[in-house]
PDB file of C-alpha atoms in Angstrom:
ATOM      1  CA  UNK L  23       8.149  -5.093 -20.781  1.00  0.00           C
ATOM      2  CA  UNK L  24      10.633  -2.836 -19.726  1.00  0.00           C
ATOM      3  CA  UNK L  25       9.435   0.305 -22.230  1.00  0.00           C
ATOM      4  CA  UNK L  26       5.860   0.500 -21.614  1.00  0.00           C
ATOM      5  CA  UNK L  27       7.108   0.195 -17.411  1.00  0.00           C
ATOM      6  CA  UNK L  28       9.562   3.308 -18.299  1.00  0.00           C
ATOM      7  CA  UNK L  29       6.845   4.805 -19.736  1.00  0.00           C
ATOM      8  CA  UNK L  30       4.481   4.445 -17.790  1.00  0.00           C
ATOM      9  CA  UNK L  31       6.581   5.890 -14.837  1.00  0.00           C
ATOM     10  CA  UNK L  32       6.896   8.709 -16.733  1.00  0.00           C
ATOM     11  CA  UNK L  33       5.877  12.006 -15.298  1.00  0.00           C
ATOM     12  CA  UNK L  34       5.102  14.862 -18.002  1.00  0.00           C
ATOM     13  CA  UNK L  35       8.241  17.248 -18.029  1.00  0.00           C
ATOM     14  CA  UNK L  36       6.458  20.447 -19.453  1.00  0.00           C
ATOM     15  CA  UNK L  37       7.230  23.595 -18.085  1.00  0.00           C
ATOM     16  CA  UNK L  38      10.443  21.941 -16.105  1.00  0.00           C
ATOM     17  CA  UNK L  39      14.109  22.832 -17.136  1.00  0.00           C
ATOM     18  CA  UNK L  40      15.819  21.031 -19.388  1.00  0.00           C
ATOM     19  CA  UNK L  41      19.292  20.588 -18.551  1.00  0.00           C
ATOM     20  CA  UNK L  42      20.570  20.952 -22.493  1.00  0.00           C
ATOM     21  CA  UNK L  43      19.277  24.980 -21.765  1.00  0.00           C
ATOM     22  CA  UNK L  44      21.352  25.315 -19.100  1.00  0.00           C
ATOM     23  CA  UNK L  45      24.635  25.469 -21.165  1.00  0.00           C
ATOM     24  CA  UNK L  46      26.820  22.642 -19.255  1.00  0.00           C
ATOM     25  CA  UNK L  47      29.459  20.633 -19.942  1.00  0.00           C
ATOM     26  CA  UNK L  48      31.827  18.278 -18.383  1.00  0.00           C
ATOM     27  CA  UNK L  49      34.827  19.688 -20.380  1.00  0.00           C
ATOM     28  CA  UNK L  50      36.504  22.747 -19.310  1.00  0.00           C
ATOM     29  CA  UNK L  51      38.715  22.888 -21.868  1.00  0.00           C
ATOM     30  CA  UNK L  52      40.428  21.004 -24.727  1.00  0.00           C
ATOM     31  CA  UNK L  53      44.172  22.033 -26.047  1.00  0.00           C
ATOM     32  CA  UNK L  54      45.177  19.629 -28.525  1.00  0.00           C
ATOM     33  CA  UNK L  55      44.825  16.155 -26.596  1.00  0.00           C
ATOM     34  CA  UNK L  56      44.721  16.888 -23.100  1.00  0.00           C
ATOM     35  CA  UNK L  57      40.806  17.911 -21.641  1.00  0.00           C
ATOM     36  CA  UNK L  58      40.562  19.197 -18.299  1.00  0.00           C
ATOM     37  CA  UNK L  59      36.986  18.491 -17.308  1.00  0.00           C
ATOM     38  CA  UNK L  60      34.674  19.483 -14.118  1.00  0.00           C
ATOM     39  CA  UNK L  61      35.374  16.455 -12.272  1.00  0.00           C
ATOM     40  CA  UNK L  62      38.761  16.446 -11.929  1.00  0.00           C
ATOM     41  CA  UNK L  63      39.155  19.839 -10.577  1.00  0.00           C
ATOM     42  CA  UNK L  64      35.856  19.027  -8.448  1.00  0.00           C
ATOM     43  CA  UNK L  65      39.415  16.654  -6.859  1.00  0.00           C
ATOM     44  CA  UNK L  66      41.663  19.000  -6.784  1.00  0.00           C
ATOM     45  CA  UNK L  67      39.386  21.876  -5.210  1.00  0.00           C
ATOM     46  CA  UNK L  68      38.122  19.656  -2.292  1.00  0.00           C
ATOM     47  CA  UNK L  69      41.593  18.523  -1.597  1.00  0.00           C
ATOM     48  CA  UNK L  70      43.229  21.875  -1.869  1.00  0.00           C
ATOM     49  CA  UNK L  71      40.420  23.536   0.098  1.00  0.00           C
ATOM     50  CA  UNK L  72      40.454  20.608   2.709  1.00  0.00           C
ATOM     51  CA  UNK L  73      44.118  20.860   3.350  1.00  0.00           C
ATOM     52  CA  UNK L  74      43.606  24.653   3.859  1.00  0.00           C
ATOM     53  CA  UNK L  75      40.970  24.172   6.425  1.00  0.00           C
ATOM     54  CA  UNK L  76      43.166  20.963   7.942  1.00  0.00           C
ATOM     55  CA  UNK L  77      46.138  23.622   8.546  1.00  0.00           C
ATOM     56  CA  UNK L  78      43.368  26.000  10.576  1.00  0.00           C
ATOM     57  CA  UNK L  79      41.892  22.846  13.002  1.00  0.00           C
ATOM     58  CA  UNK L  80      45.482  21.390  13.522  1.00  0.00           C
ATOM     59  CA  UNK L  81      46.464  25.661  15.015  1.00  0.00           C
ATOM     60  CA  UNK L  82      43.898  24.905  17.703  1.00  0.00           C
ATOM     61  CA  UNK L  83      45.596  23.176  20.783  1.00  0.00           C
ATOM     62  CA  UNK L  84      45.574  19.880  21.432  1.00  0.00           C
ATOM     63  CA  UNK L  85      45.783  19.382  17.748  1.00  0.00           C
ATOM     64  CA  UNK L  86      47.079  14.961  16.769  1.00  0.00           C
ATOM     65  CA  UNK L  87      49.488  16.684  14.230  1.00  0.00           C
ATOM     66  CA  UNK L  88      52.001  19.482  13.494  1.00  0.00           C
ATOM     67  CA  UNK L  89      52.123  21.406   9.845  1.00  0.00           C
ATOM     68  CA  UNK L  90      54.848  18.997   8.583  1.00  0.00           C
ATOM     69  CA  UNK L  91      53.176  16.519   9.642  1.00  0.00           C
ATOM     70  CA  UNK L  92      49.239  17.883   7.058  1.00  0.00           C
ATOM     71  CA  UNK L  93      51.413  18.825   4.608  1.00  0.00           C
ATOM     72  CA  UNK L  94      52.495  15.170   4.264  1.00  0.00           C
ATOM     73  CA  UNK L  95      48.875  13.670   4.989  1.00  0.00           C
ATOM     74  CA  UNK L  96      47.948  15.264   2.041  1.00  0.00           C
ATOM     75  CA  UNK L  97      49.534  12.710   0.091  1.00  0.00           C
ATOM     76  CA  UNK L  98      48.630   9.578   1.705  1.00  0.00           C
ATOM     77  CA  UNK L  99      44.614  10.540   1.519  1.00  0.00           C
ATOM     78  CA  UNK L 100      45.418  11.383  -1.572  1.00  0.00           C
ATOM     79  CA  UNK L 101      46.661   8.366  -2.978  1.00  0.00           C
ATOM     80  CA  UNK L 102      43.839   6.513  -0.835  1.00  0.00           C
ATOM     81  CA  UNK L 103      40.997   8.362  -2.203  1.00  0.00           C
ATOM     82  CA  UNK L 104      41.938   7.912  -5.560  1.00  0.00           C
ATOM     83  CA  UNK L 105      43.545   3.618  -5.657  1.00  0.00           C
ATOM     84  CA  UNK L 106      40.348   2.961  -2.488  1.00  0.00           C
ATOM     85  CA  UNK L 107      37.760   4.820  -4.447  1.00  0.00           C
ATOM     86  CA  UNK L 108      38.457   2.835  -7.951  1.00  0.00           C
ATOM     87  CA  UNK L 109      39.131  -0.356  -6.577  1.00  0.00           C
ATOM     88  CA  UNK L 110      35.523   0.664  -4.280  1.00  0.00           C
ATOM     89  CA  UNK L 111      33.771   1.220  -8.273  1.00  0.00           C
ATOM     90  CA  UNK L 112      34.980  -1.746  -9.215  1.00  0.00           C
ATOM     91  CA  UNK L 113      33.491  -4.248  -7.070  1.00  0.00           C
ATOM     92  CA  UNK L 114      30.731  -2.956  -5.363  1.00  0.00           C
ATOM     93  CA  UNK L 115      29.162  -0.855  -8.830  1.00  0.00           C
ATOM     94  CA  UNK L 116      30.794  -2.794 -12.402  1.00  0.00           C
ATOM     95  CA  UNK L 117      32.278  -6.263 -11.260  1.00  0.00           C
ATOM     96  CA  UNK L 118      32.906  -7.185 -14.467  1.00  0.00           C
ATOM     97  CA  UNK L 119      35.752  -4.978 -15.427  1.00  0.00           C
ATOM     98  CA  UNK L 120      37.802  -7.560 -13.423  1.00  0.00           C
ATOM     99  CA  UNK L 121      38.202  -9.700 -16.241  1.00  0.00           C
ATOM    100  CA  UNK L 122      39.377  -6.212 -18.348  1.00  0.00           C
ATOM    101  CA  UNK L 123      41.977  -5.651 -16.072  1.00  0.00           C
ATOM    102  CA  UNK L 124      43.197  -2.633 -18.122  1.00  0.00           C
ATOM    103  CA  UNK L 125      39.889  -0.718 -18.430  1.00  0.00           C
ATOM    104  CA  UNK L 126      40.561  -0.342 -14.081  1.00  0.00           C
ATOM    105  CA  UNK L 127      43.074   2.060 -15.164  1.00  0.00           C
ATOM    106  CA  UNK L 128      41.203   3.989 -17.316  1.00  0.00           C
ATOM    107  CA  UNK L 129      39.580   6.185 -14.605  1.00  0.00           C
ATOM    108  CA  UNK L 130      37.933   8.528 -17.156  1.00  0.00           C
ATOM    109  CA  UNK L 131      35.885   5.801 -18.046  1.00  0.00           C
ATOM    110  CA  UNK L 132      33.439   4.885 -15.151  1.00  0.00           C
ATOM    111  CA  UNK L 133      33.190   6.165 -12.121  1.00  0.00           C
ATOM    112  CA  UNK L 134      34.393   6.963  -8.284  1.00  0.00           C
ATOM    113  CA  UNK L 135      33.485   4.481  -5.444  1.00  0.00           C
ATOM    114  CA  UNK L 136      32.860   7.010  -2.476  1.00  0.00           C
ATOM    115  CA  UNK L 137      32.921   4.282  -0.164  1.00  0.00           C
ATOM    116  CA  UNK L 138      35.588   2.627  -1.064  1.00  0.00           C
ATOM    117  CA  UNK L 139      37.294   6.323  -1.298  1.00  0.00           C
ATOM    118  CA  UNK L 140      36.592   6.333   2.477  1.00  0.00           C
ATOM    119  CA  UNK L 141      38.208   2.300   3.079  1.00  0.00           C
ATOM    120  CA  UNK L 142      41.397   3.871   0.633  1.00  0.00           C
ATOM    121  CA  UNK L 143      41.702   7.352   3.178  1.00  0.00           C
ATOM    122  CA  UNK L 144      41.698   5.074   6.056  1.00  0.00           C
ATOM    123  CA  UNK L 145      44.007   3.152   5.415  1.00  0.00           C
ATOM    124  CA  UNK L 146      46.405   5.492   4.099  1.00  0.00           C
ATOM    125  CA  UNK L 147      45.264   8.050   7.312  1.00  0.00           C
ATOM    126  CA  UNK L 148      46.061   4.557   9.342  1.00  0.00           C
ATOM    127  CA  UNK L 149      49.758   3.721   7.515  1.00  0.00           C
ATOM    128  CA  UNK L 150      50.571   7.507   8.114  1.00  0.00           C
ATOM    129  CA  UNK L 151      50.400   7.340  11.796  1.00  0.00           C
ATOM    130  CA  UNK L 152      52.037   4.246  12.470  1.00  0.00           C
ATOM    131  CA  UNK L 153      55.072   5.543  10.172  1.00  0.00           C
ATOM    132  CA  UNK L 154      54.740   8.553  12.277  1.00  0.00           C
ATOM    133  CA  UNK L 155      53.810   7.441  15.479  1.00  0.00           C
ATOM    134  CA  UNK L 156      51.083   9.416  16.102  1.00  0.00           C
ATOM    135  CA  UNK L 157      47.012   8.849  17.319  1.00  0.00           C
ATOM    136  CA  UNK L 158      45.590   7.354  13.947  1.00  0.00           C
ATOM    137  CA  UNK L 159      42.083   7.976  15.734  1.00  0.00           C
ATOM    138  CA  UNK L 160      42.247  11.453  16.503  1.00  0.00           C
ATOM    139  CA  UNK L 161      44.110  12.436  13.139  1.00  0.00           C
ATOM    140  CA  UNK L 162      40.750  10.579  11.939  1.00  0.00           C
ATOM    141  CA  UNK L 163      38.603  12.642  13.705  1.00  0.00           C
ATOM    142  CA  UNK L 164      40.448  16.246  11.993  1.00  0.00           C
ATOM    143  CA  UNK L 165      40.366  15.035   8.907  1.00  0.00           C
ATOM    144  CA  UNK L 166      36.968  13.910   8.850  1.00  0.00           C
ATOM    145  CA  UNK L 167      35.802  17.616   9.321  1.00  0.00           C
ATOM    146  CA  UNK L 168      37.720  18.535   6.088  1.00  0.00           C
ATOM    147  CA  UNK L 169      36.058  15.957   4.335  1.00  0.00           C
ATOM    148  CA  UNK L 170      32.440  17.650   3.076  1.00  0.00           C
ATOM    149  CA  UNK L 171      34.125  20.546   0.709  1.00  0.00           C
ATOM    150  CA  UNK L 172      35.439  17.244  -1.654  1.00  0.00           C
ATOM    151  CA  UNK L 173      31.806  16.006  -1.256  1.00  0.00           C
ATOM    152  CA  UNK L 174      30.155  18.871  -2.425  1.00  0.00           C
ATOM    153  CA  UNK L 175      32.628  19.773  -5.153  1.00  0.00           C
ATOM    154  CA  UNK L 176      31.993  16.126  -6.131  1.00  0.00           C
ATOM    155  CA  UNK L 177      28.432  16.219  -6.349  1.00  0.00           C
ATOM    156  CA  UNK L 178      28.275  19.503  -8.205  1.00  0.00           C
ATOM    157  CA  UNK L 179      30.199  17.579 -10.510  1.00  0.00           C
ATOM    158  CA  UNK L 180      27.805  15.305 -10.662  1.00  0.00           C
ATOM    159  CA  UNK L 181      25.613  17.695 -11.165  1.00  0.00           C
ATOM    160  CA  UNK L 182      27.147  19.529 -14.434  1.00  0.00           C
ATOM    161  CA  UNK L 183      28.010  16.005 -15.692  1.00  0.00           C
ATOM    162  CA  UNK L 184      24.668  15.343 -16.193  1.00  0.00           C
ATOM    163  CA  UNK L 185      24.949  11.870 -14.222  1.00  0.00           C
ATOM    164  CA  UNK L 186      23.377  10.055 -11.166  1.00  0.00           C
ATOM    165  CA  UNK L 187      20.020  11.954 -11.772  1.00  0.00           C
ATOM    166  CA  UNK L 188      17.075  11.080  -9.746  1.00  0.00           C
ATOM    167  CA  UNK L 189      13.789   9.633  -9.965  1.00  0.00           C
ATOM    168  CA  UNK L 190      10.385  11.132 -12.453  1.00  0.00           C
ATOM    169  CA  UNK L 191       9.414  13.590  -9.876  1.00  0.00           C
ATOM    170  CA  UNK L 192       6.904  16.801 -10.703  1.00  0.00           C
ATOM    171  CA  UNK L 193       8.120  19.205  -8.311  1.00  0.00           C
ATOM    172  CA  UNK L 194       8.591  22.709  -9.581  1.00  0.00           C
ATOM    173  CA  UNK L 195      12.840  22.522  -8.948  1.00  0.00           C
ATOM    174  CA  UNK L 196      12.540  18.823 -11.539  1.00  0.00           C
ATOM    175  CA  UNK L 197      14.632  18.844 -14.596  1.00  0.00           C
ATOM    176  CA  UNK L 198      14.391  16.887 -17.700  1.00  0.00           C
ATOM    177  CA  UNK L 199      18.587  14.984 -18.122  1.00  0.00           C
ATOM    178  CA  UNK L 200      19.156  13.840 -21.293  1.00  0.00           C
ATOM    179  CA  UNK L 201      19.549   9.981 -22.640  1.00  0.00           C
ATOM    180  CA  UNK L 202      17.786   8.656 -19.053  1.00  0.00           C
ATOM    181  CA  UNK L 203      15.529   6.434 -20.703  1.00  0.00           C
ATOM    182  CA  UNK L 204      15.556   4.611 -24.178  1.00  0.00           C
ATOM    183  CA  UNK L 205      14.965   6.136 -27.589  1.00  0.00           C
ATOM    184  CA  UNK L 206      11.928   6.809 -28.027  1.00  0.00           C
ATOM    185  CA  UNK L 207      10.227   7.256 -24.371  1.00  0.00           C
ATOM    186  CA  UNK L 208       9.725  10.655 -23.860  1.00  0.00           C
ATOM    187  CA  UNK L 209      12.505  12.232 -21.167  1.00  0.00           C
ATOM    188  CA  UNK L 210      10.655  12.557 -17.713  1.00  0.00           C
ATOM    189  CA  UNK L 211      11.651  15.995 -15.109  1.00  0.00           C
ATOM    190  CA  UNK L 212      13.598  14.296 -12.453  1.00  0.00           C
ATOM    191  CA  UNK L 213      14.465  15.105  -8.732  1.00  0.00           C
ATOM    192  CA  UNK L 214      18.462  16.598  -9.278  1.00  0.00           C
ATOM    193  CA  UNK L 215      19.493  14.335  -6.889  1.00  0.00           C
ATOM    194  CA  UNK L 216      23.240  14.923  -7.333  1.00  0.00           C
ATOM    195  CA  UNK L 217      22.077  18.520  -5.803  1.00  0.00           C
ATOM    196  CA  UNK L 218      20.750  17.325  -3.130  1.00  0.00           C
ATOM    197  CA  UNK L 219      23.075  15.580  -2.203  1.00  0.00           C
ATOM    198  CA  UNK L 220      25.840  18.290  -2.196  1.00  0.00           C
ATOM    199  CA  UNK L 221      23.476  20.027   0.036  1.00  0.00           C
ATOM    200  CA  UNK L 222      22.853  17.324   2.461  1.00  0.00           C
ATOM    201  CA  UNK L 223      26.842  15.458   2.296  1.00  0.00           C
ATOM    202  CA  UNK L 224      28.337  18.616   1.645  1.00  0.00           C
ATOM    203  CA  UNK L 225      26.602  22.015   3.141  1.00  0.00           C
ATOM    204  CA  UNK L 226      24.905  20.099   6.018  1.00  0.00           C
ATOM    205  CA  UNK L 227      27.365  17.862   6.969  1.00  0.00           C
ATOM    206  CA  UNK L 228      30.086  20.369   7.030  1.00  0.00           C
ATOM    207  CA  UNK L 229      28.128  22.717   9.205  1.00  0.00           C
ATOM    208  CA  UNK L 230      27.377  19.562  11.349  1.00  0.00           C
ATOM    209  CA  UNK L 231      30.858  18.834  11.954  1.00  0.00           C
ATOM    210  CA  UNK L 232      31.828  22.433  12.069  1.00  0.00           C
ATOM    211  CA  UNK L 233      29.639  23.010  15.514  1.00  0.00           C
ATOM    212  CA  UNK L 234      31.264  20.244  16.923  1.00  0.00           C
ATOM    213  CA  UNK L 235      34.599  20.800  16.702  1.00  0.00           C
ATOM    214  CA  UNK L 236      34.370  24.949  17.174  1.00  0.00           C
ATOM    215  CA  UNK L 237      31.313  24.698  19.824  1.00  0.00           C
ATOM    216  CA  UNK L 238      32.059  21.844  21.954  1.00  0.00           C
ATOM    217  CA  UNK L 239      34.888  19.475  23.326  1.00  0.00           C
ATOM    218  CA  UNK L 240      33.894  16.803  20.387  1.00  0.00           C
ATOM    219  CA  UNK L 241      37.979  16.613  19.577  1.00  0.00           C
ATOM    220  CA  UNK L 242      38.933  15.623  22.621  1.00  0.00           C
ATOM    221  CA  UNK L 243      37.626  12.624  22.377  1.00  0.00           C
ATOM    222  CA  UNK L 244      39.019  10.362  19.754  1.00  0.00           C
ATOM    223  CA  UNK L 245      36.509   8.735  17.338  1.00  0.00           C
ATOM    224  CA  UNK L 246      33.624  10.854  18.369  1.00  0.00           C
ATOM    225  CA  UNK L 247      33.829  13.553  14.947  1.00  0.00           C
ATOM    226  CA  UNK L 248      34.732  11.022  12.201  1.00  0.00           C
ATOM    227  CA  UNK L 249      31.870   8.519  14.011  1.00  0.00           C
ATOM    228  CA  UNK L 250      29.898  11.533  13.426  1.00  0.00           C
ATOM    229  CA  UNK L 251      31.035  12.243   9.798  1.00  0.00           C
ATOM    230  CA  UNK L 252      30.347   8.751   9.090  1.00  0.00           C
ATOM    231  CA  UNK L 253      26.899   8.252  10.771  1.00  0.00           C
ATOM    232  CA  UNK L 254      25.729  11.602   9.159  1.00  0.00           C
ATOM    233  CA  UNK L 255      26.984  10.838   6.183  1.00  0.00           C
ATOM    234  CA  UNK L 256      25.331   7.656   5.703  1.00  0.00           C
ATOM    235  CA  UNK L 257      21.842   8.878   6.742  1.00  0.00           C
ATOM    236  CA  UNK L 258      21.941  11.769   4.508  1.00  0.00           C
ATOM    237  CA  UNK L 259      23.343   9.352   1.491  1.00  0.00           C
ATOM    238  CA  UNK L 260      20.792   6.720   2.976  1.00  0.00           C
ATOM    239  CA  UNK L 261      17.912   9.196   2.521  1.00  0.00           C
ATOM    240  CA  UNK L 262      18.871  10.531  -1.112  1.00  0.00           C
ATOM    241  CA  UNK L 263      18.690   7.459  -2.688  1.00  0.00           C
ATOM    242  CA  UNK L 264      14.999   6.948  -2.228  1.00  0.00           C
ATOM    243  CA  UNK L 265      14.829   9.966  -4.628  1.00  0.00           C
ATOM    244  CA  UNK L 266      18.078   9.026  -7.028  1.00  0.00           C
ATOM    245  CA  UNK L 267      17.549   6.224  -9.966  1.00  0.00           C
ATOM    246  CA  UNK L 268      19.895   3.254  -9.150  1.00  0.00           C
ATOM    247  CA  UNK L 269      22.612   2.465 -11.145  1.00  0.00           C
ATOM    248  CA  UNK L 270      21.768   1.027 -14.702  1.00  0.00           C
ATOM    249  CA  UNK L 271      24.001  -1.841 -14.119  1.00  0.00           C
ATOM    250  CA  UNK L 272      22.057  -2.547 -10.060  1.00  0.00           C
ATOM    251  CA  UNK L 273      18.816  -2.434 -11.047  1.00  0.00           C
ATOM    252  CA  UNK L 274      18.025  -5.690 -10.682  1.00  0.00           C
ATOM    253  CA  UNK L 275      19.831  -5.367  -7.209  1.00  0.00           C
ATOM    254  CA  UNK L 276      18.147  -2.980  -6.002  1.00  0.00           C
ATOM    255  CA  UNK L 277      14.711  -4.739  -6.863  1.00  0.00           C
ATOM    256  CA  UNK L 278      15.245  -8.084  -5.542  1.00  0.00           C
ATOM    257  CA  UNK L 279      17.155  -6.098  -2.382  1.00  0.00           C
ATOM    258  CA  UNK L 280      14.830  -3.355  -2.049  1.00  0.00           C
ATOM    259  CA  UNK L 281      17.255  -1.189  -1.283  1.00  0.00           C
ATOM    260  CA  UNK L 282      20.057   0.853  -3.243  1.00  0.00           C
ATOM    261  CA  UNK L 283      23.912  -0.509  -3.126  1.00  0.00           C
ATOM    262  CA  UNK L 284      25.049   3.362  -2.397  1.00  0.00           C
ATOM    263  CA  UNK L 285      22.563   2.480   0.761  1.00  0.00           C
ATOM    264  CA  UNK L 286      23.383  -0.672   1.951  1.00  0.00           C
ATOM    265  CA  UNK L 287      26.933   0.328   1.876  1.00  0.00           C
ATOM    266  CA  UNK L 288      25.913   3.090   4.189  1.00  0.00           C
ATOM    267  CA  UNK L 289      24.323   0.676   6.714  1.00  0.00           C
ATOM    268  CA  UNK L 290      27.524  -0.007   8.375  1.00  0.00           C
ATOM    269  CA  UNK L 291      29.265   3.423   8.155  1.00  0.00           C
ATOM    270  CA  UNK L 292      25.446   4.193  10.122  1.00  0.00           C
ATOM    271  CA  UNK L 293      26.636   1.664  12.683  1.00  0.00           C
ATOM    272  CA  UNK L 294      30.296   2.380  12.902  1.00  0.00           C
ATOM    273  CA  UNK L 295      29.482   6.072  13.001  1.00  0.00           C
ATOM    274  CA  UNK L 296      26.883   5.498  15.936  1.00  0.00           C
ATOM    275  CA  UNK L 297      29.866   2.777  17.614  1.00  0.00           C
ATOM    276  CA  UNK L 298      31.907   5.547  17.696  1.00  0.00           C
ATOM    277  CA  UNK L 299      30.018   8.417  19.462  1.00  0.00           C
ATOM    278  CA  UNK L 300      28.395   5.988  22.037  1.00  0.00           C
ATOM    279  CA  UNK L 301      32.284   4.691  23.050  1.00  0.00           C
ATOM    280  CA  UNK L 302      33.800   8.041  22.773  1.00  0.00           C
ATOM    281  CA  UNK L 303      33.522   9.172  26.328  1.00  0.00           C
ATOM    282  CA  UNK L 304      35.837   6.488  27.423  1.00  0.00           C
ATOM    283  CA  UNK L 305      38.810   7.368  25.290  1.00  0.00           C
ATOM    284  CA  UNK L 306      38.142  11.273  26.673  1.00  0.00           C
ATOM    285  CA  UNK L 307      41.963  11.732  27.698  1.00  0.00           C
ATOM    286  CA  UNK L 308      44.414  15.185  29.088  1.00  0.00           C
ATOM    287  CA  UNK L 309      45.198  15.680  25.638  1.00  0.00           C
ATOM    288  CA  UNK L 310      48.876  16.644  25.298  1.00  0.00           C
ATOM    289  CA  UNK L 311      49.587  18.613  21.911  1.00  0.00           C
ATOM    290  CA  UNK L 312      51.834  17.390  19.033  1.00  0.00           C
ATOM    291  CA  UNK L 313      52.582  20.927  18.094  1.00  0.00           C
ATOM    292  CA  UNK L 314      54.307  23.326  21.718  1.00  0.00           C
ATOM    293  CA  UNK L 315      53.729  21.745  24.793  1.00  0.00           C
ATOM    294  CA  UNK L 316      50.529  22.832  26.272  1.00  0.00           C
ATOM    295  CA  UNK L 317      48.015  20.507  27.198  1.00  0.00           C
ATOM    296  CA  UNK L 318      44.643  20.139  26.652  1.00  0.00           C
ATOM    297  CA  UNK L 319      42.095  19.327  29.695  1.00  0.00           C
TER     298      UNK L 319
END
């Protein structure tokens, strides 16, 4: 029953770009037993560029932390991304890995969950803020403005890996990915949903947060920027999921609930972001800079 259904839903791929012709490969290079993958570079680039941009942000009046704090924060955030992302992937997308605990440590086998990474990073920030007696919510605001860098590079890495592809489509920019259907069925052209997400979650979300940070006084309303991030990401991801195939192990879940797992996980993000934005006005106050003595009205 599955094969005929797939065949019926496959759109003709004639005239579309074939992923194999792009010459992309998940590995950058291999030396002996060591292999550097684009996915690893995406994480490194996101963290390094995000740290660089964070230094630009905290140089502005009223920053919630000093340069010395930002350097330490990178460690806590990175730890939260890795642990939260992996644990989230196992819980949300691959619970069968719980019966094989050692497989959880194989970060190259399976994937990472962004939603889990958000939770892990948030917990890391709270731990870091309390340890240094800083305002954890305002630190979230500053960090949120830096996250789109990692999202952008991560989605590009998904595209290079030829994974997380979209639904069959006949749009001019559709791409014929490899091994998306069982053997014997013609590969359909598909939405390059990874690039859609790179554009919305990376570029568009960065520009939105850039505007509110640099062109408004949003950073003086604790919770407003992180609320914009949560709601913005949630809406972007929820929308793109309509063009994306659900994870193979969660197809039945998507059919039963009407939404993908990623969409369900975005619902609390959108609600939480809307709440933080709506209540941020109550948290407006004169902000004392952590670094320096000047007050910001």
